[in-house]
Short mmCIF file of C-alpha atoms and ligand atoms in Angstrom, two decimals:
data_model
loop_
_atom_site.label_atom_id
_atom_site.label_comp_id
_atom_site.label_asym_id
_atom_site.label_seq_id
_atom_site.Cartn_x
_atom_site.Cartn_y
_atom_site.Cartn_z
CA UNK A 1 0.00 0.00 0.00
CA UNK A 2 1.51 3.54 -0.74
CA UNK A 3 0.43 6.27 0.91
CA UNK A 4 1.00 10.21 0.36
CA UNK A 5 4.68 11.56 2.20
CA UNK A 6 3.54 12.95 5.15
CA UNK A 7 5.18 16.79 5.57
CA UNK A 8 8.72 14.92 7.04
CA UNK A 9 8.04 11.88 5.25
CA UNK A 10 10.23 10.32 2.37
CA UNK A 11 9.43 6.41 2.73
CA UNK A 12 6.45 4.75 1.08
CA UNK A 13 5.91 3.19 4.68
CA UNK A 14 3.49 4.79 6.62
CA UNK A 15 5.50 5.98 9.80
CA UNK A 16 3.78 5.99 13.09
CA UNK A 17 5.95 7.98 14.94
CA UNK A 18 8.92 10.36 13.89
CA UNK A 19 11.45 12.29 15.95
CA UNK A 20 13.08 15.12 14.64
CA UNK A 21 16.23 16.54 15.93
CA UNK A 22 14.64 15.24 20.18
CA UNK A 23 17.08 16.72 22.73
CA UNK A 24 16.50 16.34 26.80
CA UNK A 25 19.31 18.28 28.37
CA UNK A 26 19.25 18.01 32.42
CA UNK A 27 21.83 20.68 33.58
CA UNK A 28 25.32 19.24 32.28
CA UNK A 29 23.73 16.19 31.33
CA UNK A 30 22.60 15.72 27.45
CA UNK A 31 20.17 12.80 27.82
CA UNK A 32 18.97 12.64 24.50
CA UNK A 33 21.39 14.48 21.73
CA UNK A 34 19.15 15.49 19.13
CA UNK A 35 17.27 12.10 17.71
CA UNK A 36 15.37 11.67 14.65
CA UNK A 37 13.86 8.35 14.39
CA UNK A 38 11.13 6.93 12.18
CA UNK A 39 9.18 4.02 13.60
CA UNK A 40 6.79 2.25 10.99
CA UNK A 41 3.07 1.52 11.61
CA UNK A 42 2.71 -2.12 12.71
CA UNK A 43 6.52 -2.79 13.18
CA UNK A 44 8.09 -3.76 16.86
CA UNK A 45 11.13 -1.84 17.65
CA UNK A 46 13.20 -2.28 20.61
CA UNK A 47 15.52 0.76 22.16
CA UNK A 48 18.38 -1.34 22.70
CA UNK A 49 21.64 0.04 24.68
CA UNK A 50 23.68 0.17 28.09
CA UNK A 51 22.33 2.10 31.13
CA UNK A 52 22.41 5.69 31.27
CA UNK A 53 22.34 5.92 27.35
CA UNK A 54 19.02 7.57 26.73
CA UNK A 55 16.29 4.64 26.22
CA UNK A 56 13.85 6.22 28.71
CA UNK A 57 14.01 9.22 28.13
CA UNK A 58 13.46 9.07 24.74
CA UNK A 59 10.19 6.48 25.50
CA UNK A 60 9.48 10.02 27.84
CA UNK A 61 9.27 11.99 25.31
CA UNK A 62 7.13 9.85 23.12
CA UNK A 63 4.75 9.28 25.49
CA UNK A 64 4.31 13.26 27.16
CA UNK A 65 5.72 12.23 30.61
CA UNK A 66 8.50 14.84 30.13
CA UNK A 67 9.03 17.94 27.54
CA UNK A 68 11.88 18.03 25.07
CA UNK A 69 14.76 20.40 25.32
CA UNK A 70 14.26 20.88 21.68
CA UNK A 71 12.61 19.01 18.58
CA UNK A 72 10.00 17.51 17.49
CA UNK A 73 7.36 14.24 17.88
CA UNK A 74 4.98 13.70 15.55
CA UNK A 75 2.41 10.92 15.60
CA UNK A 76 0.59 10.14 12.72
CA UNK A 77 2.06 13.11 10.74
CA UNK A 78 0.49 15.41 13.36
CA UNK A 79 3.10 17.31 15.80
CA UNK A 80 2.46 16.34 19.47
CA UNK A 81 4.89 16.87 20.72
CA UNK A 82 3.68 19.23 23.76
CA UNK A 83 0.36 16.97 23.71
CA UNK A 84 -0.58 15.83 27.08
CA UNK A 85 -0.01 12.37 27.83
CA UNK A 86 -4.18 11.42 27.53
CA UNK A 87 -4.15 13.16 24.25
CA UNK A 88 -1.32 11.07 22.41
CA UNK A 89 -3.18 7.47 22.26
CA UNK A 90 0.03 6.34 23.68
CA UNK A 91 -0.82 3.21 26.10
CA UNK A 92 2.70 2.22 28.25
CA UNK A 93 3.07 -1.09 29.71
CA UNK A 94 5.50 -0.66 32.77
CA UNK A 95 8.09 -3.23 34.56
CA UNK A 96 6.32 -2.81 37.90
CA UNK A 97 2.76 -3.62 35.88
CA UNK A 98 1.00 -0.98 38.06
CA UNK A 99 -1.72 -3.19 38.48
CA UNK A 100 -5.24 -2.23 40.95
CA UNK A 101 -4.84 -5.07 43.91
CA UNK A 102 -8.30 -4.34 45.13
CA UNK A 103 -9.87 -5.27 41.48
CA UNK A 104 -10.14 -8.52 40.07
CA UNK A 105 -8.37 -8.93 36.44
CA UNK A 106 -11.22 -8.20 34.62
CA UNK A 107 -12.01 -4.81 36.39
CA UNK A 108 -8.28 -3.99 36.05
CA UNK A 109 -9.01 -4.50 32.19
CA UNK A 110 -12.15 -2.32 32.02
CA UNK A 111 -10.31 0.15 33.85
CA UNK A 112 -9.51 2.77 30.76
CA UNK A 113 -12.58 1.58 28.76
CA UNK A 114 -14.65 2.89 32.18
CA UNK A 115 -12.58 5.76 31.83
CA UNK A 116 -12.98 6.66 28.57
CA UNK A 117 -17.13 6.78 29.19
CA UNK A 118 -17.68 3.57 27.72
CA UNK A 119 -21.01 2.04 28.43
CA UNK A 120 -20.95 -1.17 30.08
CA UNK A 121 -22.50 -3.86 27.57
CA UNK A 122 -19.76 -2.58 25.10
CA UNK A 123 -16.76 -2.68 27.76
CA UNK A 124 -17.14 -6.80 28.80
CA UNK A 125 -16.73 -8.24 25.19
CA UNK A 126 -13.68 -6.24 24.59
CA UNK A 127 -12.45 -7.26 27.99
CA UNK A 128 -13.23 -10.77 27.56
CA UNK A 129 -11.59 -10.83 23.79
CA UNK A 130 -8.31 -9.16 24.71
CA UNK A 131 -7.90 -11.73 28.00
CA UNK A 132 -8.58 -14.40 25.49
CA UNK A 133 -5.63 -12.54 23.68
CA UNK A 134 -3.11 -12.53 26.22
CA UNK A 135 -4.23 -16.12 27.33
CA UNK A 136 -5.98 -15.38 30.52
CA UNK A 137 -9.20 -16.01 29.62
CA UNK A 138 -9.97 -18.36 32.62
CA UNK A 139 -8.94 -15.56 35.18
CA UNK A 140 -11.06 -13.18 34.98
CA UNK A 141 -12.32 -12.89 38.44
CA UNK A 142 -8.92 -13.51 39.83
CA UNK A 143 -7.16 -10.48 41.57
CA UNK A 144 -3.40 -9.36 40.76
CA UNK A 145 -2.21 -11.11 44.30
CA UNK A 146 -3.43 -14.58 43.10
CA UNK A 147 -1.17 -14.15 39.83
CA UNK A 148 2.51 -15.00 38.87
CA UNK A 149 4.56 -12.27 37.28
CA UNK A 150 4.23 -13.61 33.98
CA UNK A 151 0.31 -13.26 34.31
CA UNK A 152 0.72 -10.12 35.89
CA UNK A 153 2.04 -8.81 32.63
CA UNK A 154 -0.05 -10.35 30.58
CA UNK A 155 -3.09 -8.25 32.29
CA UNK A 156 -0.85 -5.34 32.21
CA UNK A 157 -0.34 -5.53 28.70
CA UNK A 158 -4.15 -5.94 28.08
CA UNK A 159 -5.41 -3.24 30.22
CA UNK A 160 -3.26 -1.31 27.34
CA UNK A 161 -4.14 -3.48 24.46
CA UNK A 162 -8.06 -2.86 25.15
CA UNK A 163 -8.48 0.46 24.30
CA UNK A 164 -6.44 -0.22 21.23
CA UNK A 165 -3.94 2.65 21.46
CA UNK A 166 -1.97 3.44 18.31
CA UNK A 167 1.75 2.93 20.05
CA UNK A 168 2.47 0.76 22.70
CA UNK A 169 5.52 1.91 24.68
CA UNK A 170 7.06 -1.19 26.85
CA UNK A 171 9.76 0.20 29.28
CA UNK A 172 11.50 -2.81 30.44
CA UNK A 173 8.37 -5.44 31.12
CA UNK A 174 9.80 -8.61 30.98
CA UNK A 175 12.63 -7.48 33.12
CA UNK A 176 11.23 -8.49 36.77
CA UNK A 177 10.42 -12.26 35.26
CA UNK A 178 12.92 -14.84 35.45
CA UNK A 179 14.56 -16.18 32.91
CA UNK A 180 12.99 -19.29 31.64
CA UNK A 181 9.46 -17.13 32.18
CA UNK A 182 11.15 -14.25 30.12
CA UNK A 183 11.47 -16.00 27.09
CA UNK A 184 7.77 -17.74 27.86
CA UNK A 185 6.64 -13.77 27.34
CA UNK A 186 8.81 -13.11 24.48
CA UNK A 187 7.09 -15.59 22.39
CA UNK A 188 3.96 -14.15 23.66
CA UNK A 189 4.34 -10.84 23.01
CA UNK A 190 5.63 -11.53 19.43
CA UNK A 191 2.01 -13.64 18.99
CA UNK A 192 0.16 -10.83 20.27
CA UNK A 193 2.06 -8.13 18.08
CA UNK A 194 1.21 -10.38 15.27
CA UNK A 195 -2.31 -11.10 15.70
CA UNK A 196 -2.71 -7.67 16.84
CA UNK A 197 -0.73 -5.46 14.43
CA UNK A 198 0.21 -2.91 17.06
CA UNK A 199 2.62 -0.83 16.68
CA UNK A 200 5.24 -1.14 19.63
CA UNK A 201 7.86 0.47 21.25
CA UNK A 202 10.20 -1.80 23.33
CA UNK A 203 12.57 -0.77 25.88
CA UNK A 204 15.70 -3.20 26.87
CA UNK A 205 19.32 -3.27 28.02
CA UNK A 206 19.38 -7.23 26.98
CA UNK A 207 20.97 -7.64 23.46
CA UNK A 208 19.55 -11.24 22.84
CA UNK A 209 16.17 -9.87 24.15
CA UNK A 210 16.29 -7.60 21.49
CA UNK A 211 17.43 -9.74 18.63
CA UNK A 212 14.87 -12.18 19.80
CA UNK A 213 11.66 -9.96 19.83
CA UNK A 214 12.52 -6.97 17.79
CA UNK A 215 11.98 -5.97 13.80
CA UNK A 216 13.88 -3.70 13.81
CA UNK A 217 16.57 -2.19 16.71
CA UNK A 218 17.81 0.36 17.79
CA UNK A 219 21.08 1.03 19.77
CA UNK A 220 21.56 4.21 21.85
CA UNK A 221 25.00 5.44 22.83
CA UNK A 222 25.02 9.04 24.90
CA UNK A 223 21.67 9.99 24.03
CA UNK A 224 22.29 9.40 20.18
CA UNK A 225 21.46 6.30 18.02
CA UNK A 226 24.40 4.22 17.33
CA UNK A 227 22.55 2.43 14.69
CA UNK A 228 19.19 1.36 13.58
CA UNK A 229 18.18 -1.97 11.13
CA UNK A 230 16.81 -5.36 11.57
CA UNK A 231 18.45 -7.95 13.99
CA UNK A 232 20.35 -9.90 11.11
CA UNK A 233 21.14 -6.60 9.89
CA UNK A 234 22.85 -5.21 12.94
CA UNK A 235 24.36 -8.41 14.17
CA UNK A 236 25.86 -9.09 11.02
CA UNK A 237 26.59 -5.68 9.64
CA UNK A 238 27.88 -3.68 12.73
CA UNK A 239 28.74 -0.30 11.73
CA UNK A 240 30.84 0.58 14.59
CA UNK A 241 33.66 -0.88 17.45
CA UNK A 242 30.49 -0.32 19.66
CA UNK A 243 27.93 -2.05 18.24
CA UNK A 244 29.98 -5.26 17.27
CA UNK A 245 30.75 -5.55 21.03
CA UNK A 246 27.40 -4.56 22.24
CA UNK A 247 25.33 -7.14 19.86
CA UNK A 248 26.77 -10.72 20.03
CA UNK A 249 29.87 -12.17 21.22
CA UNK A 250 32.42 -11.57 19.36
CA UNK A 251 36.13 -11.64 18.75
CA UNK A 252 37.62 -8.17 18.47
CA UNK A 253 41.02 -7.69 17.17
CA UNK A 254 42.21 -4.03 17.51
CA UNK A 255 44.91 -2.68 15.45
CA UNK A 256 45.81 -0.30 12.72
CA UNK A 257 45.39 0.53 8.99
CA UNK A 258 48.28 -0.81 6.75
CA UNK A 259 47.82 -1.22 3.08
CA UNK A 260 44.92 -3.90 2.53
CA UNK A 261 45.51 -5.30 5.98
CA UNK A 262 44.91 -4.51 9.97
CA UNK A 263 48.25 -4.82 11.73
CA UNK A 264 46.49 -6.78 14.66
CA UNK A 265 48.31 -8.64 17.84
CA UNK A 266 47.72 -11.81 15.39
CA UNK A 267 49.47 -9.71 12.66
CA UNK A 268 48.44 -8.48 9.10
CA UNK A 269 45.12 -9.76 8.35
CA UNK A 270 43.30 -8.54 5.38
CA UNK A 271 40.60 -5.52 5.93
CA UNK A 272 39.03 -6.44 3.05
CA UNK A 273 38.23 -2.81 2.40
CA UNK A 274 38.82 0.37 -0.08
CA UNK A 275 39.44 3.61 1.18
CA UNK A 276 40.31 3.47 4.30
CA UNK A 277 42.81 5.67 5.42
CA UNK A 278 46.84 4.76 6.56
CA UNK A 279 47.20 3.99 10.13
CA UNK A 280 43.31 4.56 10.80
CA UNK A 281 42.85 2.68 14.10
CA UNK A 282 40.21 0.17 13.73
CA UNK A 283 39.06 -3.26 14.25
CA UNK A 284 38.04 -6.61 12.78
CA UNK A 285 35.24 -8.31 14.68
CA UNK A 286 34.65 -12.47 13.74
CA UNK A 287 31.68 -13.80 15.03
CA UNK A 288 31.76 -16.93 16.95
CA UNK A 289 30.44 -18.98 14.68
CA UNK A 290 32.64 -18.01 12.04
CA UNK A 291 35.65 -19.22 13.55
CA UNK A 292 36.88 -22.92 12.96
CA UNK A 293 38.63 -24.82 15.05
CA UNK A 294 40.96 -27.38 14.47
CA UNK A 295 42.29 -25.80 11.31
CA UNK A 296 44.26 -22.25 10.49
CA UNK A 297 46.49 -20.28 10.21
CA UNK A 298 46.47 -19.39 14.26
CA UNK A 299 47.00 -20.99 17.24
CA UNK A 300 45.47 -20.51 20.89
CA UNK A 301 45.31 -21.68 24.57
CA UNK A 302 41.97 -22.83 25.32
CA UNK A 303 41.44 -20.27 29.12
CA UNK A 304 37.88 -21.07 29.62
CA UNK A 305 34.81 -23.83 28.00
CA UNK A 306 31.00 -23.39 28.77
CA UNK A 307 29.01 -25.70 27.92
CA UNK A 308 25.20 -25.00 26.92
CA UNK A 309 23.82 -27.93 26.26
CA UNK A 310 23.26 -27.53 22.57
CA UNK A 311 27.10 -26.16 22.09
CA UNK A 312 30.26 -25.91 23.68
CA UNK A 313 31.36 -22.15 23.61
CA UNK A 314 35.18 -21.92 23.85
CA UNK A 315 37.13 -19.23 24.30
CA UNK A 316 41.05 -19.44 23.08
CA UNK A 317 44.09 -17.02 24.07
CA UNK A 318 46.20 -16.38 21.40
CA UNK A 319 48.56 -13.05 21.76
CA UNK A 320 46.47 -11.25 24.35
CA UNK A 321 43.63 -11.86 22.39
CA UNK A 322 40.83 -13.05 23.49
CA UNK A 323 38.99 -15.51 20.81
CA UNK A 324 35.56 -16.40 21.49
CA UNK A 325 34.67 -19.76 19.40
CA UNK A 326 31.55 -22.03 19.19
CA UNK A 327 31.92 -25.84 18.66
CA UNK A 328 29.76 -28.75 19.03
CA UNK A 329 28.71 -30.15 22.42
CA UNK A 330 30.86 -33.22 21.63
CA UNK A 331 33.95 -31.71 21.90
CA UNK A 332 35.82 -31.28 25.07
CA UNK A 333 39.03 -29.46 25.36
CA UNK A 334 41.06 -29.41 28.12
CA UNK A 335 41.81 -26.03 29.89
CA UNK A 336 46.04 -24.95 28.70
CA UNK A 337 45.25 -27.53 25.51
CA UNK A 338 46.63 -25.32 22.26
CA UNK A 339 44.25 -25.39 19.40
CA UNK A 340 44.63 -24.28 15.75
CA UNK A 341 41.99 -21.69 14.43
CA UNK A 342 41.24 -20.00 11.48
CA UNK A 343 38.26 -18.26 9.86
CA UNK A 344 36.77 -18.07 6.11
CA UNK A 345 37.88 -15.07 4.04
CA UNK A 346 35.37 -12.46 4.48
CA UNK A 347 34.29 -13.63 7.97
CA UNK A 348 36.19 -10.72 9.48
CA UNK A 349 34.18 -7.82 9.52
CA UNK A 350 35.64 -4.10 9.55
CA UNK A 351 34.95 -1.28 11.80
CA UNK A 352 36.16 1.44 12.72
CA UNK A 353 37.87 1.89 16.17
CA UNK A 354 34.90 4.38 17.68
CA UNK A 355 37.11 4.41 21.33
CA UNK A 356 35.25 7.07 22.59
CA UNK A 357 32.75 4.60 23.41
CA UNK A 358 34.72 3.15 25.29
P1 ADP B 401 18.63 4.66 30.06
O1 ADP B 401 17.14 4.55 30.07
O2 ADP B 401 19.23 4.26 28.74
O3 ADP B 401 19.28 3.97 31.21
P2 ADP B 401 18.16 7.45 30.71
O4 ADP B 401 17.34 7.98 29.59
O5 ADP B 401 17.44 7.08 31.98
O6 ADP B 401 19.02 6.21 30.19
O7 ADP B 401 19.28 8.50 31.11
C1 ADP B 401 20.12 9.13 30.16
C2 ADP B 401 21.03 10.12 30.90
O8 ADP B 401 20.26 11.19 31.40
C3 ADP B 401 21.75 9.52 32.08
O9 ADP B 401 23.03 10.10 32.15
C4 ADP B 401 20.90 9.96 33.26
O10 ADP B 401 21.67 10.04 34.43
C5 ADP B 401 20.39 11.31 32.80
N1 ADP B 401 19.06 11.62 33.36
C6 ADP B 401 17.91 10.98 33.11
N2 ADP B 401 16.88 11.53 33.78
C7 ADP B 401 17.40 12.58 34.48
C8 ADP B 401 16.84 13.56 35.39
N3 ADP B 401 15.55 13.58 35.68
N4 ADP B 401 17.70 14.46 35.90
C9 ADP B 401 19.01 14.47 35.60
N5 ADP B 401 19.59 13.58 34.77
C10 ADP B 401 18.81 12.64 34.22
#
């Protein structure tokens, strides 16, 4: 479906939701460094980064809970960005869930539907369909003290899917649930974004959460976006020192530009690049699984094996670098054992040394 460009629009996509040029500045602190970001109708995308780098306040923002330093938020191609928080449509599911103890599920449900005027007869189909939705359709008279976390969230996340706002905003939910239960909800809430069609905004400092749930994410860095593309995208195609160590675990060898190689602790090993300048410092980043053992032109000291049932990862010394390897379960290494590695040309990935990130 094409649609007219909204005024800031140049993709055929409808966008939801853009930023333009969103700053928070608290005293010396810039929280958000002037953002633009375009997030599609229907698509889930996660703020992805370390603490401290701007996630929540830029879900503030979005939703009206705070007013920007400068710039502008415009939903649905209309500027609201001083728009009250009731105004926006905007429905946040928090960690905490926020839940009413003294109302049973149901009620807790109804809640915005009653507040929005609806009449009665209208409100308990909607509340029954949406519980049926999140999979709680046989608690309805239950109250939030006789639920798990995991349900807990589930009702949270109706109360907000019932009045069908046109962003969701999820600031950490899944983040008081333990793990096994965490991934339980991840499924879920990929179900229910399917079936649903929402359009969410996910908040998260866990990089496999991320890749797990998201369609597209995005990585913050000191209140700016580090980058911004699909999972395979960004774990494959890191544009930066920071991103390659943030998403995955990789191998990073550091070093400088010389001729069509990195002079790396390992030595010259081909960038695989044009145009990048003499003595540039950068780095070439091999994913685990792109490593083979067993075969190469290195050699390292296995320091440390952990097994995970499916795999084996192991994770080789070889010149003060640290090599970070995947092999099958089968295989068992002893701890000192020297082991031969290598990797497929093209496997080592390029990117510039960005050290200011730390
Ligand atoms: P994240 O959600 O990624 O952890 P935040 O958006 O909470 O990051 O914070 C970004 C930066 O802004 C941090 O340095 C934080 O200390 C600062 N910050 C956030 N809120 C406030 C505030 N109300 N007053 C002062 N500084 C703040």
């Amino acid at each position: 479906m094409t649609t007219a460009a909204t005024p800031l629009g140049s993709s055929e996509t409808t966008m939801k939701l853009q930023a333009r040029g969103l700053a928070k500045i608290y005293g010396p602190t810039v929280a958000l460094d002037h953002v633009d970001l375009d997030v599609r109708e229907g698509e889930l995308l996660t703020l992805l980064g370390p603490s401290g780098s701007g996630k929540t306040t830029l879900l503030q923002l979005i939703a009206g809970l705070a007013d920007p330093s400068a710039g502008q938020v415009m939903i649905d191609g209309t500027d609201q960005t001083f728009a009250p928080v009731n105004k926006r449509g905007i429905g946040v599911v928090f960690q905490n869930y926020a839940l009413f103890p003294h109302m049973t599920v149901a009620e807790n449900v109804a809640f915005p539907l009653k507040m929005r005027g609806m009449a009665a007869a209208d409100i308990a189909p909607k509340v029954e369909k949406v519980l049926d939705t999140v999979g709680l359709g046989h608690a309805h008279e239950r109250f939030p003290t006789q639920l798990s976390g995991g349900q807990q969230q589930r009702v949270a996340l109706a109360r907000c899917l019932v009045y069908d706002p046109s962003i969701i905003l999820m600031d950490e939910p899944l983040g008081a649930l333990d793990a096994k239960l965490r991934e339980v909800m991840q499924i879920e809430i990929k179900r229910i974004h399917r079936e649903t069609g929402a359009t969410i905004i996910f908040v998260t400092h866990d990089q496999e959460e991320a890749l797990a749930l998201s369609d597209r994410i995005c990585l913050m860095s000191d209140g700016k976006i580090a980058q911004i593309d699909t999972p395979r995208k960004i774990y494959a195609e890191p544009n930066s020192l920071f991103v390659a160590d943030f998403i995955g675990q990789s191998t990073i060898l550091k070093g400088h530009v010389e001729g069509a190689g990195l002079q790396t602790p390992l030595g010259l090993i081909a960038h695989g690049r044009d145009g990048l300048t003499e003595g540039a410092a950068g780095a070439l980043v091999i994913r685990p699984e792109d490593i083979r053992l067993g075969e190469g032109d290195f050699e390292g000291r296995v320091i440390e094996t952990v097994f995970a049932g499916s795999d084996l990862r192991v994770i080789l010394e070889a010149a003060g670098c640290e090599i970070t390897t995947r092999a099958p379960a089968s295989f068992d290494p002893a701890i000192g054992e020297m082991i031969r590695f290598g990797w497929a040309d093209g496997a080592a990935r390029y990117v510039p040394d960005d050290a200011a990130h730390g």
